[in-house]
Amino acid sequence: MFFPIILNIAGLALCQNYRANVKLTAVGTTFQPSNPIELLGSISNTKSVIHCSAYCNQNVQCRTFGVNLLSLSCSLYEGHITTGSVVASSSLSQSSFVGGFIYESALFLNYNQTCSTAINRYLVCVGARLVCPINTFWNGSICVNQFYGNTLCQLDIQCRGDLTLICSINSSTCVCNSTRYYWDGTRCALCTNLVCYTQLYFIENQSAAPWTYFSYLYLAFNTPVTLEFSFRNDNLYWWLDDVSVNKIGNTTDLIINGGFETDDFTGWDLENPYGISFGGRVVNDAASHTGTYYYCDGATGAADFLSQTFNVIIGATYNVTYWLKGEGSSPSLANVTIKP
Ligand SMILES: *[C@@H]1O[C@H](CO)[C@@H](O)[C@H](O)[C@H]1NC(C)=O
Ligand SMILES: *[C@@H]1O[C@H](CO)[C@@H](O)[C@H](O)[C@H]1NC(C)=O
Ligand SMILES: *[C@@H]1O[C@H](CO)[C@@H](O)[C@H](O)[C@H]1NC(C)=O
Ligand SMILES: *[C@@H]1O[C@H](CO)[C@@H](O)[C@H](O)[C@H]1NC(C)=O
Ligand SMILES: *[C@@H]1O[C@H](CO)[C@@H](O)[C@H](O)[C@H]1NC(C)=O
Ligand SMILES: *[C@@H]1O[C@H](CO)[C@@H](O)[C@H](O)[C@H]1NC(C)=O
Ligand SMILES: *[C@@H]1O[C@H](CO)[C@@H](O)[C@H](O)[C@H]1NC(C)=O
Ligand SMILES: *[C@@H]1O[C@H](CO)[C@@H](O)[C@H](O)[C@H]1NC(C)=O
């Protein structure tokens, strides 16, 4: 994609120390940064590639520019040209170009020198020393753009801290600084039930099964969390009893009314967003697993949702247990999750 054109734009720069080399791509290309946040600004009425390149040169954060000589627009980007994509643009853009500033160790010889050392466009003066500009880090030879989410890292400084990314010790990737947030490809977004849940159990169209004991160890990433049972059984029923959650080594049950012995939904929340019939109810008969009561759900046509929310200690492991009986038939579904 690169044309072997090297622009030396020192002529436009204020002084010799602002000399920079730029590689220009083929005509008819545009730059797609890996994140929209990298657009530093756009300048209208830019009449030449050299002008756009000079605007970029004046901004220590600018590494890549895109210029369109038909619309006379010049866009400045923070990302190095290799961090985004250079794409062939549509037919009308035969006058567009992308320029990528060249970054090599020879340009960073003044790194960590005192600011009285000759300054250049690649470093900024902080606390009397020449250091990397914002949103970049020193990799031992040059200043490199900080990484976005789900990228391999060793240190926090390598991740975009301004987007609340830190380097996870466990996964060695840049992750959102709180488990209440997840990297949605562009930013740290608040976890929703749909993306941040842990599935403990899922089955569709099961065969009839007697009372069965389920037990899971759950490592808490969030607090509070919601344990949710979602059931559908168009012809018959699911039976649930003796739900409990306790921290390993602590016998306190965090679930209120886990055996439904109050004969109602005390402690629980039952939601029926699809307005289905034969949804969850508390039943009193000898069929319960223990005690007198149990939960019975024959949601028809779609699922309903039984849930309870409780506080946990982040980093601690919890024992989630319950008894479930399925009368079988299809369509049917059981979906047990824990979510923030
Ligand atoms: C910067 O220079 C100081 C003083 O010479 C030194 O202590 C420090 O380790 C240097 N930092 C880096 C990243 O090279
Ligand atoms: C720093 O990054 C540049 C560009 O990715 C790479 O060529 C160079 O090898 C890196 N230097 C070190 C010491 O990792
Ligand atoms: C995450 O980042 C935000 C914004 O910088 C900050 O307010 C919050 O305290 C950080 N949370 C943690 C757990 O570090
Ligand atoms: C299972 O439950 C989770 C959490 O509510 C939900 O996001 C997911 O879509 C459910 N899966 C199915 C197949 O219903
Ligand atoms: C057990 O867990 C309960 C509920 O979280 C808490 O109040 C109690 O202090 C814990 N006991 C011990 C010994 O940690
Ligand atoms: C990361 O690893 C540490 C140590 O192994 C562990 O205590 C912690 O729970 C882990 N955190 C996550 C989010 O996996
Ligand atoms: C989880 O709880 C069940 C019963 O409540 C118990 O039998 C099981 O040993 C517990 N598991 C762990 C790892 O503590
Ligand atoms: C479950 O059964 C229904 C029909 O009763 C069918 O449409 C669906 O595909 C089945 N699902 C699976 C996973 O077998």
mmCIF file of N, CA and C and ligand atoms in Angstrom, residues 168-170 179 219-221 315-316, ligand 6:
data_model
loop_
_atom_site.group_PDB
_atom_site.id
_atom_site.type_symbol
_atom_site.label_atom_id
_atom_site.label_comp_id
_atom_site.label_asym_id
_atom_site.label_seq_id
_atom_site.Cartn_x
_atom_site.Cartn_y
_atom_site.Cartn_z
ATOM 1 N N SER A 168 -4.364 -6.467 33.051
ATOM 2 C CA SER A 168 -4.783 -7.521 33.983
ATOM 3 C C SER A 168 -3.616 -8.461 34.248
ATOM 4 N N ILE A 169 -3.341 -8.689 35.532
ATOM 5 C CA ILE A 169 -2.253 -9.609 35.899
ATOM 6 C C ILE A 169 -2.608 -11.012 35.418
ATOM 7 N N ASN A 170 -3.880 -11.342 35.492
ATOM 8 C CA ASN A 170 -4.294 -12.714 35.183
ATOM 9 C C ASN A 170 -4.275 -13.021 33.700
ATOM 10 N N THR A 179 -14.703 -4.646 37.124
ATOM 11 C CA THR A 179 -15.424 -5.764 36.510
ATOM 12 C C THR A 179 -16.883 -5.411 36.230
ATOM 13 N N LEU A 219 -16.446 -17.651 41.250
ATOM 14 C CA LEU A 219 -15.474 -16.640 41.667
ATOM 15 C C LEU A 219 -16.091 -15.273 41.403
ATOM 16 N N ALA A 220 -16.285 -14.500 42.469
ATOM 17 C CA ALA A 220 -17.025 -13.239 42.324
ATOM 18 C C ALA A 220 -16.165 -12.154 41.689
ATOM 19 N N PHE A 221 -16.645 -11.609 40.600
ATOM 20 C CA PHE A 221 -15.981 -10.495 39.919
ATOM 21 C C PHE A 221 -16.716 -9.183 40.188
ATOM 22 N N GLY A 315 -13.424 -11.378 44.435
ATOM 23 C CA GLY A 315 -12.226 -12.200 44.598
ATOM 24 C C GLY A 315 -12.482 -13.453 45.434
ATOM 25 N N ALA A 316 -13.636 -13.485 46.141
ATOM 26 C CA ALA A 316 -13.949 -14.664 46.950
ATOM 27 C C ALA A 316 -14.723 -15.684 46.102
HETATM 28 C C1 LIG B 6 -6.311 -12.942 39.340
HETATM 29 O O1 LIG B 6 -5.378 -13.826 39.921
HETATM 30 C C2 LIG B 6 -5.281 -13.691 41.335
HETATM 31 C C3 LIG B 6 -4.137 -14.547 41.811
HETATM 32 O O2 LIG B 6 -4.134 -15.791 41.164
HETATM 33 C C4 LIG B 6 -6.630 -14.100 41.946
HETATM 34 O O3 LIG B 6 -6.572 -13.961 43.350
HETATM 35 C C5 LIG B 6 -7.706 -13.177 41.397
HETATM 36 O O4 LIG B 6 -8.970 -13.583 41.875
HETATM 37 C C6 LIG B 6 -7.720 -13.214 39.886
HETATM 38 N N1 LIG B 6 -8.656 -12.237 39.413
HETATM 39 C C7 LIG B 6 -9.437 -12.462 38.370
HETATM 40 C C8 LIG B 6 -10.324 -11.337 37.998
HETATM 41 O O5 LIG B 6 -9.424 -13.519 37.757
#
